[in-house]
C-alpha cells in the first residue's frame, strides 16, 4: 500500500482515510505524497505519475459511491455555490472544495470520518475537481495559456481527514498554506474596523446613476431615523469611464455598461463640486475630497431617544425616564469606493491622456471550458467581444498606487475591488492564469498596505482558487452571488449559498454577506442571517425607504453592531443535507460570541441553482413546513466560552418566540418553520453558582444576536455576579432563583422576574460614549 500519513491507497485499490474507504478502483497512476511538517498527521497530496504535457488535462482518480458529500463549485465565473450528492457523477465541474463523510468500519462502533479534498495550485497550473459518468472523481488541471504546458503533477490535491469536520477543514487549509507559502489563513490577517459598524452602499439605491448629492441624501435619510451609517460604500458610478467609438454597448437592467473603459483615475463630473458634464475639475479639493469631507465632517445626528431606566445623569452616560436630545457624531465614518481589479469592466483605455505609462493593451478574454459549461454570463460575453484594456502586469502596482494614493488624499479609507476572476481568462501571453492573478494580487495588496491604514479592502467576484491561494493580506470577501431584490428565487438561495461557501471561504477571509434592503418582503430573513454571519451589516436602501424597527434589531444607537466572532457556517448535522432542495431539512448556521453561541435557523426550501437550466429557479412554489431541532452542541466551539467545569447544559433564548428554554446536555429543542421563516437562538452555557442557583446571561433580547452584547461575566462569591452589557434596551438573563437586587453601574434598578421561565429582564439606557459597556450587578 502507499501511505500518506493516514491517507492510504490500499492493496485492493481503494483510497482510505483513517481506515475509512473513500474512493474505490483508484487509478494506477495516482500518486500519494505525505504532507511534510507542521505536525499534520492525517494529510497527504494527490498527484499523477507520467502525465503528458498540456495546457489543460483531466485525470481520473477513483470512484466515489454511496457516501455523502458536500462541495462548493463555481456555477458562474465569479461565484461559488453548494452541491450535495453521494456519487462521483454528482460532482460538478469547477469544484474547488470537497468534503466526504465516511464510516470507520474498523472500530467497534462505527464513527464518522470526514475527508476533505482541496485542489490547489502547482506552479503555473490550477487544479479543480469534477466527476464523470463512471462515478470517478477527476482532477482537471489547466494553465490558462496555450503556451504553458509543462507541469510536475505531484501535488495537485491536498487530502486531510479527521473526526471533526471543521477542524479537518481548518487544518487542511493551514497545511496547504505551509506547502504553497503564497497565501495566509484568515486568523493571521488584520480585520478592518468597518466590519464592526453599520453601513450603507449606494448600489441598489442608485446603481450607476449615483451622484454626490444622492450619497448625501441617502445618509441624511438614515440619520434622521436614528440609524446613522458609520461606513459607506460608493459603488460603481463615480469613475471616469466611456465606451470606445467602435464599442458595442451591453446594458442590462440595473447594471453597468460592461463595454466602458477607464480613461482617468479621478472621479467623473457627478462627484466634482459644481461639476458639469464634459468639464474636468483639476483642483483636487473640488473632486471626491469635497463630498468625503462633508460625509465625515458635516453630517451630525441629533435625535431624541426615549430612555427607560430610572437612573440619574452620571459622568459617562445618560439614563432617565424623559426624552433627552443626544448628540451622536457621525464624523468617524469609513468611506470606501468601488473599482474593478482591471480598473473598470472594460479595463483601462490604451493611450488615455495621463495613463500612457500603464501600458494597457486590448486583450480578448477566453473562458475556461468548465466555467462556460456551468453558466453563460452576459458581462463576460460583452468583455470578450469588446476586449479588455489590460494594464501591463509590470506596471500594475504603479496603476494601483496612483489610484489609491489619489483616493486616500481625498479622504477615502478603502476600496471594494470587483470583477477579480476576469484575470483567469487573460493569462495567455502572461505565463498563465495563476501567475497573472498572483502578480495583480501582490500589487493590489502592496498598494492597499501603503495607502490605507486598516487593511481596508473588500474582495468581490473573486471565487476562484487562483485568488484565494494568492492572497496574503486581503481578509474580507463577498461570499456569494449578489442580493437580487427583484428575483424571488434568489433569497433563500442567497442564505444557503453564503453559509455553505463560508465552510471553505471562511478559512481564508471573513465572508461578506452583501447588502440587503430593510424594506423588502424578505428583509427580516436577510437581516437575521447577517446577524449570525459574523459579517459586516449594511443596507442599500433608497433614501426615505427604511424600516427602522428592523434596523434597531441589528444596530446600536452609536452605530456599532453586535458582530459574532467567527464566519457563520452550517451546523455539523446540516453539512451534508440539502436545505434548498430536499424538502425536509432546516438550515442551521452557528457562530460564537464572547460568552455564548448563536444559531440562525432558516427554511430555505423551494429554490436552487438548476443544473439543466443553468440559472436559479423556483422548483417548488409552495414548499412545506419543516421541522428540525436545536441542541447546545450545534455551536461547535461553545466549550471555548463555557469555562471550566461546564457540564454541557445550556439555556436557549428564541428571538422570534421570545422564549427561554433550559436544555440539558444533548437534549433537543424542536423547531418548526413555515416557508421562508426563520428563528434566531442565543445559546448560553449554564453556570452553577456557589449558592446552588443556575445562571446564564442572554444579552440584549430585542437584538437578533442578543449574546453579542455581553462583553464580560464575573462570578465573585455566593452573593452574586456582574455582567457587562454593551448597547441599550432590554437586558435578559436566566436565573433559577429570583435575585434579591439588580444594579446598573452601582445604581439599583427595577427588574422583572418570571418564576415560570427564570427570565430576568431590566432596561438600560443609551450610553453617552461609543462602545460603552454597562455593569449589571446581580445579588442573591
XYZ file of C-alpha atoms in Angstrom:
780
model
C 0.000 0.000 0.000
C 1.005 3.645 -0.487
C 0.657 5.538 2.776
C 0.257 9.301 3.174
C 0.165 9.740 6.950
C -3.359 8.418 7.478
C -4.290 8.599 3.784
C -3.614 5.265 2.060
C -4.114 3.587 -1.306
C -4.728 0.032 -0.140
C -3.877 -3.252 -1.826
C -7.435 -3.599 -3.117
C -7.066 -0.267 -4.941
C -9.183 1.815 -2.580
C -8.236 5.151 -1.037
C -8.712 5.029 2.732
C -8.652 7.875 5.227
C -8.062 6.856 8.848
C -9.348 3.394 7.998
C -12.491 4.561 6.207
C -12.796 3.783 2.498
C -13.434 6.953 0.498
C -12.653 6.017 -3.117
C -12.509 2.657 -4.844
C -10.753 1.488 -8.026
C -8.086 4.144 -7.718
C -6.111 4.542 -10.953
C -2.593 3.097 -11.041
C -1.013 6.420 -11.968
C -2.331 8.186 -8.858
C 0.479 9.267 -6.541
C 0.101 9.855 -2.779
C 2.735 12.023 -1.080
C 2.661 12.577 2.704
C 2.298 16.170 3.846
C 5.517 17.337 5.481
C 5.963 19.359 8.661
C 3.675 21.239 10.960
C 2.611 18.191 12.947
C -0.103 17.335 10.417
C -0.551 13.575 10.801
C -3.592 12.870 8.686
C -2.901 14.602 5.378
C -1.340 13.884 2.013
C -1.127 15.237 -1.529
C -2.605 13.508 -4.553
C -0.874 13.739 -7.889
C -0.309 11.744 -11.051
C 2.687 9.903 -12.484
C 3.943 10.307 -16.041
C 1.272 12.775 -17.124
C 1.511 14.070 -20.696
C 2.143 17.788 -21.122
C -0.760 20.069 -22.000
C -2.304 23.382 -21.020
C -5.461 21.555 -19.917
C -5.664 17.942 -18.770
C -8.134 15.709 -16.927
C -7.008 12.819 -14.697
C -9.436 10.256 -13.208
C -8.564 9.349 -9.603
C -11.039 6.789 -8.259
C -14.725 6.000 -7.834
C -16.991 7.571 -5.215
C -20.199 5.706 -4.439
C -22.782 5.762 -1.651
C -21.010 8.318 0.524
C -22.495 11.692 1.380
C -20.514 14.703 0.219
C -20.795 18.469 0.130
C -18.850 20.578 -2.312
C -18.619 24.187 -3.391
C -18.220 24.803 -7.100
C -18.265 27.785 -9.419
C -21.690 27.936 -11.021
C -20.633 31.271 -12.546
C -17.212 32.599 -13.434
C -17.393 34.871 -10.401
C -19.196 32.867 -7.712
C -19.476 29.517 -5.972
C -22.489 27.711 -4.590
C -23.021 24.365 -2.866
C -23.918 20.909 -4.134
C -24.664 17.755 -2.165
C -24.535 14.218 -3.505
C -23.449 10.641 -2.915
C -21.656 9.517 -6.080
C -18.927 10.703 -8.406
C -21.305 11.683 -11.180
C -22.899 14.232 -8.819
C -19.666 16.245 -8.571
C -19.964 19.358 -10.780
C -17.176 20.818 -12.884
C -15.214 23.656 -11.255
C -15.431 22.091 -7.781
C -12.904 23.876 -5.565
C -13.775 22.324 -2.197
C -14.996 18.802 -1.462
C -15.723 17.012 1.807
C -16.898 13.410 2.207
C -18.476 11.671 5.187
C -17.435 8.034 5.593
C -17.586 5.486 8.408
C -14.574 3.846 10.033
C -15.623 0.205 9.909
C -12.528 -0.947 11.804
C -13.822 0.361 15.120
C -16.291 -1.468 17.322
C -18.769 1.372 16.961
C -18.647 2.998 13.570
C -17.805 6.702 13.781
C -17.754 9.282 11.034
C -14.506 10.156 9.294
C -14.527 13.441 7.400
C -12.186 13.645 4.437
C -11.582 16.948 2.712
C -10.140 17.320 -0.800
C -8.574 20.692 -1.676
C -7.488 21.071 -5.308
C -4.641 23.566 -5.218
C -2.108 25.424 -7.358
C 1.083 23.861 -8.685
C 3.484 26.167 -10.477
C 1.571 27.828 -13.311
C -1.348 25.417 -13.072
C -4.622 25.372 -11.138
C -6.460 22.167 -10.243
C -10.186 21.667 -9.731
C -12.324 18.572 -9.204
C -15.178 17.110 -11.216
C -16.959 13.808 -11.687
C -17.698 11.596 -14.672
C -20.483 9.195 -15.624
C -18.482 6.253 -14.234
C -18.650 7.870 -10.775
C -14.952 8.728 -10.870
C -13.564 11.743 -9.106
C -11.388 13.600 -11.628
C -8.704 16.265 -11.369
C -8.870 18.956 -14.043
C -5.615 20.865 -14.420
C -5.159 23.973 -16.560
C -2.747 26.866 -17.036
C -4.918 29.313 -18.983
C -2.117 29.856 -21.501
C -1.777 27.529 -24.533
C 1.983 28.073 -24.423
C 2.278 26.805 -20.823
C 2.080 23.016 -20.946
C 4.702 21.511 -18.626
C 3.879 20.634 -15.030
C 5.199 18.356 -12.321
C 1.849 16.887 -11.273
C 2.807 15.523 -7.850
C 0.955 17.997 -5.581
C -2.399 18.706 -7.189
C -4.902 17.973 -4.413
C -4.456 18.068 -0.647
C -6.392 15.412 1.289
C -6.955 15.646 5.051
C -9.077 13.568 7.409
C -10.387 13.558 10.972
C -13.415 13.195 13.222
C -14.375 16.884 13.465
C -15.231 18.352 10.039
C -14.469 21.953 10.986
C -11.081 21.044 12.477
C -10.265 18.931 9.431
C -11.016 21.817 7.065
C -9.022 24.341 9.095
C -6.052 22.004 9.430
C -6.161 21.175 5.731
C -6.089 24.821 4.644
C -3.247 25.510 7.070
C -1.317 22.544 5.655
C -1.747 23.970 2.149
C -0.650 27.366 3.486
C 2.607 25.827 4.720
C 3.093 23.997 1.431
C 2.396 26.853 -1.005
C 3.527 29.826 1.115
C 1.589 32.114 -1.229
C -1.386 32.975 0.998
C -2.280 33.399 4.645
C -5.020 31.868 6.747
C -7.739 34.237 7.958
C -6.537 34.030 11.561
C -3.255 35.732 10.608
C -4.827 38.677 8.830
C -5.776 42.104 10.144
C -9.531 42.745 10.266
C -10.648 46.228 9.162
C -12.677 48.073 11.786
C -15.502 48.829 9.340
C -16.766 45.289 9.993
C -17.957 46.401 13.423
C -20.180 49.279 12.269
C -23.446 49.657 10.397
C -23.064 50.674 6.768
C -24.828 51.786 3.623
C -23.960 51.017 -0.005
C -25.137 53.135 -2.923
C -25.594 50.297 -5.434
C -29.269 49.311 -5.243
C -30.219 52.833 -4.203
C -28.862 54.420 -7.394
C -26.918 51.874 -9.475
C -24.504 53.706 -11.802
C -26.632 56.861 -11.629
C -25.179 57.612 -8.195
C -24.174 61.233 -7.579
C -22.569 63.137 -4.723
C -25.967 64.631 -3.910
C -27.523 61.169 -3.858
C -24.902 59.979 -1.366
C -25.726 62.888 0.927
C -29.461 62.232 0.647
C -29.021 58.560 1.461
C -27.003 59.282 4.581
C -29.319 62.030 5.782
C -32.321 59.751 5.346
C -30.854 57.022 7.558
C -29.552 59.523 10.109
C -32.977 61.091 10.584
C -34.391 57.720 11.575
C -31.656 57.036 14.123
C -29.591 54.536 12.112
C -26.604 56.606 11.025
C -24.200 54.568 8.885
C -20.632 54.592 10.122
C -19.275 53.229 6.862
C -20.308 53.971 3.297
C -19.537 52.236 0.011
C -19.777 54.494 -3.034
C -20.298 51.761 -5.582
C -19.949 51.735 -9.376
C -20.804 55.081 -10.956
C -18.182 57.516 -9.602
C -15.370 56.824 -12.088
C -14.401 58.443 -15.384
C -15.412 55.849 -17.966
C -16.690 55.718 -21.527
C -17.020 53.369 -24.465
C -14.659 53.173 -27.393
C -16.177 54.719 -30.540
C -16.451 51.286 -32.149
C -17.559 49.504 -28.986
C -20.778 47.550 -28.599
C -22.776 48.546 -25.542
C -24.038 45.935 -23.114
C -26.515 47.466 -20.703
C -28.970 45.283 -18.827
C -31.438 46.402 -16.192
C -29.780 47.977 -13.163
C -26.247 47.146 -14.311
C -23.161 48.831 -15.691
C -22.234 49.123 -19.344
C -19.609 46.395 -19.462
C -18.111 47.893 -22.624
C -16.960 51.020 -20.794
C -13.268 51.603 -20.072
C -11.479 53.781 -17.534
C -9.843 56.864 -19.069
C -8.855 58.784 -15.909
C -8.165 57.642 -12.357
C -10.072 60.622 -10.919
C -13.811 60.933 -10.353
C -16.334 61.897 -13.011
C -18.200 65.211 -13.049
C -21.020 63.889 -10.807
C -18.587 63.827 -7.887
C -16.917 67.157 -8.582
C -18.060 70.278 -6.799
C -20.347 72.144 -9.215
C -19.355 69.538 -11.794
C -20.532 69.766 -15.397
C -20.629 67.013 -17.969
C -17.692 67.321 -20.345
C -15.707 69.524 -17.941
C -12.907 68.256 -15.711
C -12.085 69.994 -12.440
C -8.337 69.979 -11.840
C -8.380 71.182 -8.235
C -8.337 68.027 -6.041
C -10.233 69.885 -3.308
C -13.208 70.089 -5.667
C -13.101 66.412 -6.526
C -14.042 63.444 -4.344
C -12.493 65.260 -1.390
C -15.408 67.697 -1.148
C -18.065 65.017 -0.704
C -15.883 62.882 1.565
C -15.160 65.905 3.741
C -18.868 66.555 4.043
C -19.652 62.924 4.832
C -17.069 62.813 7.573
C -17.302 66.330 8.925
C -20.715 67.907 8.469
C -23.334 65.219 8.989
C -24.021 65.238 12.702
C -27.055 63.431 14.021
C -29.410 64.941 16.576
C -32.385 62.904 17.652
C -34.467 62.154 20.674
C -34.421 58.724 22.280
C -36.907 57.586 24.907
C -34.849 56.232 27.787
C -36.345 53.660 30.060
C -34.195 53.178 33.146
C -34.873 55.219 36.280
C -31.354 56.472 36.947
C -29.851 59.905 37.290
C -27.387 61.515 34.886
C -23.868 60.342 35.603
C -20.407 61.184 34.333
C -20.167 58.803 31.411
C -23.770 58.051 30.484
C -27.297 59.397 30.383
C -30.237 57.500 31.821
C -33.730 58.562 32.663
C -37.422 58.287 32.001
C -37.630 61.509 29.991
C -36.633 62.371 26.440
C -33.090 63.597 26.035
C -31.693 65.166 22.899
C -28.496 63.228 22.331
C -25.683 64.153 20.014
C -24.145 61.210 18.214
C -21.420 62.489 15.943
C -21.063 60.548 12.720
C -17.741 62.161 11.835
C -15.756 58.967 12.245
C -17.084 57.235 9.145
C -15.238 54.908 6.838
C -15.759 55.721 3.172
C -14.981 53.083 0.557
C -15.243 53.330 -3.214
C -15.661 50.627 -5.831
C -13.327 49.750 -8.666
C -12.665 46.690 -10.794
C -9.371 44.837 -10.447
C -8.628 45.915 -14.023
C -9.751 49.494 -13.336
C -13.204 49.082 -14.856
C -15.214 46.293 -16.507
C -13.582 47.003 -19.864
C -10.206 47.757 -18.327
C -8.071 50.871 -18.881
C -8.270 52.558 -22.270
C -4.878 52.295 -24.024
C -3.206 55.641 -24.637
C -5.548 57.741 -22.476
C -4.035 61.096 -21.546
C -2.025 60.772 -18.355
C -2.371 56.987 -18.325
C 0.040 56.021 -21.089
C 2.643 54.787 -18.607
C 0.348 51.937 -17.517
C 0.931 50.430 -20.971
C -2.511 48.863 -21.209
C -3.306 46.750 -24.258
C -6.549 45.344 -25.558
C -6.746 41.640 -24.840
C -9.640 39.292 -25.516
C -10.506 37.037 -22.573
C -11.054 33.316 -23.052
C -13.271 31.474 -20.590
C -12.268 28.159 -19.073
C -14.346 25.294 -20.557
C -15.552 24.338 -17.087
C -16.849 27.807 -16.333
C -18.508 28.092 -19.729
C -20.223 24.749 -19.183
C -21.879 25.843 -15.952
C -23.492 29.193 -16.722
C -23.113 31.709 -19.560
C -22.544 35.315 -18.463
C -23.619 38.471 -20.317
C -20.938 40.548 -18.591
C -18.179 38.187 -19.689
C -19.577 37.898 -23.206
C -19.545 41.687 -23.550
C -15.976 41.952 -22.295
C -14.893 39.123 -24.596
C -16.500 40.821 -27.600
C -15.145 44.321 -26.875
C -11.833 43.254 -25.402
C -10.326 44.467 -22.137
C -7.651 47.110 -21.697
C -5.235 45.141 -19.514
C -2.603 47.148 -17.670
C 0.883 45.723 -18.205
C 1.426 43.381 -15.229
C 4.811 45.025 -14.661
C 3.070 48.406 -14.356
C 0.024 47.380 -12.358
C 1.476 48.384 -8.982
C 2.031 51.870 -10.364
C -1.596 51.929 -11.507
C -2.983 50.799 -8.143
C -0.661 53.021 -6.140
C -1.516 56.158 -8.103
C -5.238 55.374 -7.961
C -5.226 54.568 -4.250
C -2.960 57.440 -3.262
C -5.343 59.839 -5.002
C -8.301 58.268 -3.216
C -6.514 58.379 0.139
C -5.632 62.048 -0.397
C -9.354 62.690 -0.886
C -10.126 61.039 2.459
C -11.233 57.658 1.109
C -10.488 54.879 3.614
C -10.663 51.745 1.477
C -11.871 50.042 -1.675
C -14.203 47.306 -2.834
C -12.306 45.585 -5.661
C -14.636 43.798 -8.047
C -14.575 41.594 -11.173
C -11.461 39.836 -9.883
C -11.924 36.487 -11.613
C -11.679 38.106 -15.047
C -7.898 37.723 -14.744
C -8.144 33.942 -15.112
C -9.345 34.466 -18.685
C -6.441 36.763 -19.617
C -3.469 34.515 -18.851
C -2.457 33.884 -22.473
C 0.879 35.550 -23.134
C 1.450 36.208 -19.428
C 2.577 32.793 -18.239
C -0.948 31.634 -17.439
C -3.831 32.480 -15.148
C -2.087 31.678 -11.868
C 0.953 33.874 -12.479
C -1.108 36.790 -13.828
C -3.528 36.651 -10.892
C -0.707 36.437 -8.364
C 1.121 39.392 -9.874
C -2.029 41.512 -9.745
C -2.877 40.377 -6.205
C 0.608 41.150 -4.931
C 0.492 44.621 -6.472
C -3.012 45.254 -5.151
C -2.188 44.207 -1.596
C 1.039 46.219 -1.619
C -0.879 49.327 -2.674
C -3.595 48.759 -0.044
C -0.909 48.406 2.646
C 0.771 51.619 1.515
C -2.320 53.792 1.140
C -4.986 52.538 3.560
C -4.238 52.068 7.243
C -6.573 49.247 8.291
C -6.316 46.660 5.516
C -9.424 48.299 4.076
C -10.377 46.173 1.086
C -13.390 44.056 0.169
C -12.670 41.374 -2.416
C -15.568 40.782 -4.809
C -16.395 38.450 -7.702
C -13.269 36.562 -6.666
C -14.323 32.963 -6.006
C -11.509 31.159 -7.733
C -8.590 29.451 -6.088
C -6.165 31.497 -8.182
C -7.180 34.401 -5.937
C -7.676 32.576 -2.643
C -4.298 30.858 -2.739
C -2.578 34.136 -3.717
C -3.984 36.458 -1.024
C -1.611 37.253 1.836
C -3.456 40.237 3.333
C -6.986 40.609 1.975
C -9.395 39.481 4.685
C -12.941 40.405 3.599
C -14.556 38.585 0.688
C -18.044 38.774 -0.741
C -19.336 35.285 -0.031
C -21.937 34.648 -2.731
C -23.728 35.961 -5.762
C -25.479 39.297 -5.264
C -28.556 40.184 -3.259
C -31.105 40.409 -6.077
C -34.068 42.388 -4.678
C -36.417 41.676 -7.594
C -35.635 37.967 -8.073
C -37.952 35.936 -5.801
C -35.936 32.770 -6.434
C -32.741 34.275 -5.106
C -33.388 34.989 -1.438
C -33.401 31.546 0.145
C -30.639 30.557 -2.278
C -28.554 33.529 -1.126
C -28.654 32.496 2.540
C -27.842 28.852 1.836
C -25.053 29.669 -0.628
C -23.291 32.079 1.719
C -23.462 29.583 4.594
C -22.009 26.675 2.633
C -19.480 28.779 0.702
C -18.249 30.020 4.071
C -17.227 26.498 5.065
C -14.383 26.979 2.574
C -14.059 30.751 2.135
C -14.084 31.366 5.876
C -10.660 29.755 6.202
C -9.170 32.479 4.004
C -11.228 35.579 4.758
C -14.175 36.957 6.715
C -17.180 36.453 4.444
C -19.295 39.458 3.485
C -22.979 38.571 3.045
C -23.628 41.574 0.750
C -26.045 44.450 1.193
C -29.800 43.979 1.586
C -32.892 46.197 1.830
C -34.514 46.941 5.171
C -37.861 47.353 3.371
C -38.441 44.141 1.447
C -40.669 41.064 1.781
C -37.575 39.079 2.851
C -35.893 41.842 4.852
C -36.140 40.154 8.276
C -34.931 36.873 6.797
C -31.828 38.536 5.352
C -31.251 40.609 8.485
C -31.353 37.557 10.756
C -28.847 35.743 8.557
C -26.411 38.628 8.659
C -26.773 38.844 12.421
C -25.378 35.313 12.766
C -22.906 35.585 9.879
C -20.084 37.364 11.717
C -20.051 39.803 8.817
C -20.372 43.482 8.093
C -24.001 44.639 8.125
C -25.007 47.185 5.528
C -28.093 48.061 3.538
C -28.633 49.603 0.121
C -31.932 51.315 0.840
C -33.171 54.129 -1.350
C -33.419 57.416 0.540
C -36.655 57.537 2.517
C -37.274 53.799 2.229
C -36.207 52.274 5.550
C -37.584 50.016 8.273
C -36.004 51.463 11.393
C -37.703 48.968 13.694
C -35.866 46.221 11.844
C -32.571 48.104 11.803
C -32.748 48.571 15.567
C -32.518 44.783 15.902
C -29.128 44.990 14.207
C -27.662 48.401 15.029
C -26.957 50.010 18.398
C -27.549 53.754 18.912
C -23.831 54.514 18.477
C -23.849 52.874 15.035
C -21.975 49.751 16.099
C -23.277 46.223 15.567
C -23.206 43.057 17.654
C -20.945 41.095 15.325
C -20.317 37.455 16.138
C -16.678 36.342 16.322
C -16.385 33.773 13.512
C -17.553 33.201 9.961
C -21.079 31.760 10.273
C -21.234 28.171 8.989
C -23.826 25.381 8.792
C -24.043 23.214 11.895
C -22.391 19.832 11.722
C -25.689 17.978 11.230
C -26.523 20.241 8.256
C -23.252 19.863 6.358
C -24.437 17.078 4.059
C -28.179 17.765 3.906
C -29.641 19.970 1.182
C -31.761 22.680 2.822
C -32.722 24.187 -0.540
C -33.944 21.084 -2.377
C -34.643 18.054 -0.182
C -37.998 19.277 1.137
C -37.250 18.333 4.746
C -34.107 19.967 6.113
C -33.769 23.207 8.058
C -30.580 25.179 7.529
C -28.910 25.990 10.849
C -25.999 28.437 10.917
C -23.834 28.631 14.040
C -21.478 31.255 15.392
C -19.771 32.251 18.606
C -19.913 35.338 20.819
C -17.603 36.144 23.713
C -19.810 34.339 26.246
C -22.412 32.490 24.171
C -23.261 30.880 20.892
C -25.866 31.870 18.329
C -27.777 29.745 15.826
C -29.873 31.004 12.950
C -32.479 28.538 11.660
C -33.945 29.065 8.179
C -36.448 27.355 5.925
C -34.639 27.711 2.591
C -36.647 25.115 0.684
C -38.134 25.715 -2.734
C -35.418 27.212 -4.953
C -31.906 26.404 -6.139
C -29.437 26.618 -8.975
C -30.707 24.402 -11.780
C -28.092 22.214 -13.461
C -30.215 21.903 -16.600
C -31.460 25.480 -16.815
C -28.107 26.982 -15.793
C -29.755 29.531 -13.501
C -31.527 29.986 -10.175
C -35.067 28.633 -10.343
C -38.040 28.115 -8.047
C -38.687 24.385 -8.200
C -41.432 24.293 -5.574
C -43.803 27.266 -5.459
C -45.379 26.018 -2.225
C -42.646 24.370 -0.136
C -43.925 22.824 3.048
C -43.493 23.500 6.725
C -40.425 21.681 8.036
C -39.311 20.620 11.478
C -35.864 20.201 12.965
C -34.140 20.580 16.300
C -31.581 22.791 18.036
C -29.027 21.412 20.517
C -26.293 23.003 22.536
C -23.675 21.023 20.651
C -24.790 22.653 17.392
C -22.448 25.501 18.381
C -19.285 23.545 17.662
C -16.894 25.673 19.701
C -19.184 26.512 22.611
C -16.857 24.824 25.162
C -14.284 27.543 24.382
C -16.508 30.178 26.019
C -18.178 27.977 28.642
C -15.355 27.971 31.170
C -14.048 25.213 33.400
C -16.458 22.765 34.958
C -19.232 23.174 32.391
C -21.415 20.063 32.207
C -22.929 20.729 28.781
C -26.253 22.231 29.927
C -27.405 25.408 28.163
C -30.256 27.836 28.057
C -31.705 28.765 24.672
C -33.422 32.084 24.051
C -35.634 32.180 20.934
C -35.656 35.654 19.393
C -38.934 35.425 17.441
C -40.826 33.405 20.029
C -39.330 35.318 22.966
C -38.994 32.113 24.973
C -36.328 30.765 27.340
C -35.677 27.026 27.465
C -33.261 25.085 29.669
C -31.634 22.305 27.640
C -29.682 19.576 29.436
C -26.647 18.220 27.616
C -27.618 16.517 24.323
C -31.301 17.459 24.724
C -33.090 18.895 21.684
C -35.431 21.834 21.220
C -37.878 21.230 18.338
C -38.030 23.931 15.645
C -40.847 24.272 13.129
C -40.604 26.786 10.297
C -43.017 27.661 7.523
C -41.642 28.546 4.070
C -39.191 31.466 4.225
C -39.433 31.689 8.004
C -36.502 31.964 10.399
C -35.632 31.886 14.080
C -32.515 33.009 15.930
C -31.410 31.196 19.081
C -28.993 32.543 21.662
C -27.285 29.530 23.267
C -25.631 30.200 26.622
C -23.699 27.718 28.815
C -25.460 27.310 32.144
C -23.332 28.214 35.155
C -23.931 26.602 38.557
C -23.360 29.220 41.258
C -21.913 28.578 44.708
C -25.328 29.201 46.287
C -26.897 26.415 44.220
C -28.649 28.642 41.704
C -28.043 28.389 37.952
C -27.384 31.466 35.807
C -26.843 32.364 32.141
C -26.519 35.897 30.680
C -28.549 36.256 27.475
C -27.859 39.871 26.473
C -29.999 42.445 24.678
C -33.053 40.351 23.935
C -34.571 42.726 21.341
C -31.490 42.306 19.127
C -31.131 39.401 16.708
C -27.757 38.416 18.166
C -28.633 39.036 21.816
C -25.500 37.436 23.228
C -23.198 39.679 21.201
C -23.941 42.426 23.710
C -22.377 40.542 26.655
C -18.749 41.616 26.873
C -17.737 40.257 30.291
C -19.084 37.982 33.046
C -17.625 37.776 36.577
C -18.760 35.469 39.371
C -17.381 36.781 42.625
C -18.988 34.949 45.573
C -22.124 33.189 46.740
C -23.946 36.508 46.849
C -23.818 37.493 43.210
C -22.159 38.272 39.893
C -21.521 41.004 37.330
C -22.353 41.096 33.640
C -21.094 43.825 31.313
C -23.503 44.642 28.501
C -22.930 46.923 25.519
C -25.771 48.925 23.986
C -29.252 49.996 25.045
C -32.606 48.309 25.565
C -33.898 45.232 27.379
C -31.256 43.075 29.042
C -32.209 39.462 29.670
C -30.678 36.672 31.725
C -31.752 33.274 33.029
C -31.682 32.622 36.764
C -33.132 29.574 38.504
C -33.646 31.730 41.607
C -35.089 35.225 41.914
C -32.311 37.804 42.535
C -32.565 39.992 45.613
C -31.430 43.083 43.742
C -30.091 44.306 40.401
C -27.923 47.376 39.861
C -26.619 49.108 36.739
C -23.292 50.853 37.271
C -23.860 50.646 41.049
C -27.337 52.220 40.824
C -30.140 49.888 41.985
C -32.778 49.489 39.269
C -36.143 47.818 38.862
C -36.210 44.397 37.240
C -38.729 41.726 36.330
C -38.521 38.025 37.118
C -40.652 35.275 35.584
C -40.947 32.423 38.072
C -42.089 30.059 35.350
C -39.191 30.530 32.941
C -36.475 32.066 35.123
C -36.173 35.073 32.807
C -34.739 38.189 34.445
C -35.223 41.433 32.492
C -34.204 45.041 33.055
C -33.727 48.128 30.949
C -30.540 50.035 30.218
C -30.421 53.439 28.570
C -28.282 54.922 25.846
C -24.690 55.438 26.979
C -23.031 58.722 26.189
C -19.832 57.056 24.953
C -19.393 54.817 21.947
C -18.863 51.117 22.668
C -19.589 51.618 26.375
C -20.480 48.529 28.436
C -22.876 48.823 31.363
C -22.022 46.872 34.511
C -25.086 44.907 35.600
C -24.679 43.574 39.154
C -26.971 40.805 40.402
C -27.182 39.932 44.089
C -28.813 36.836 45.593
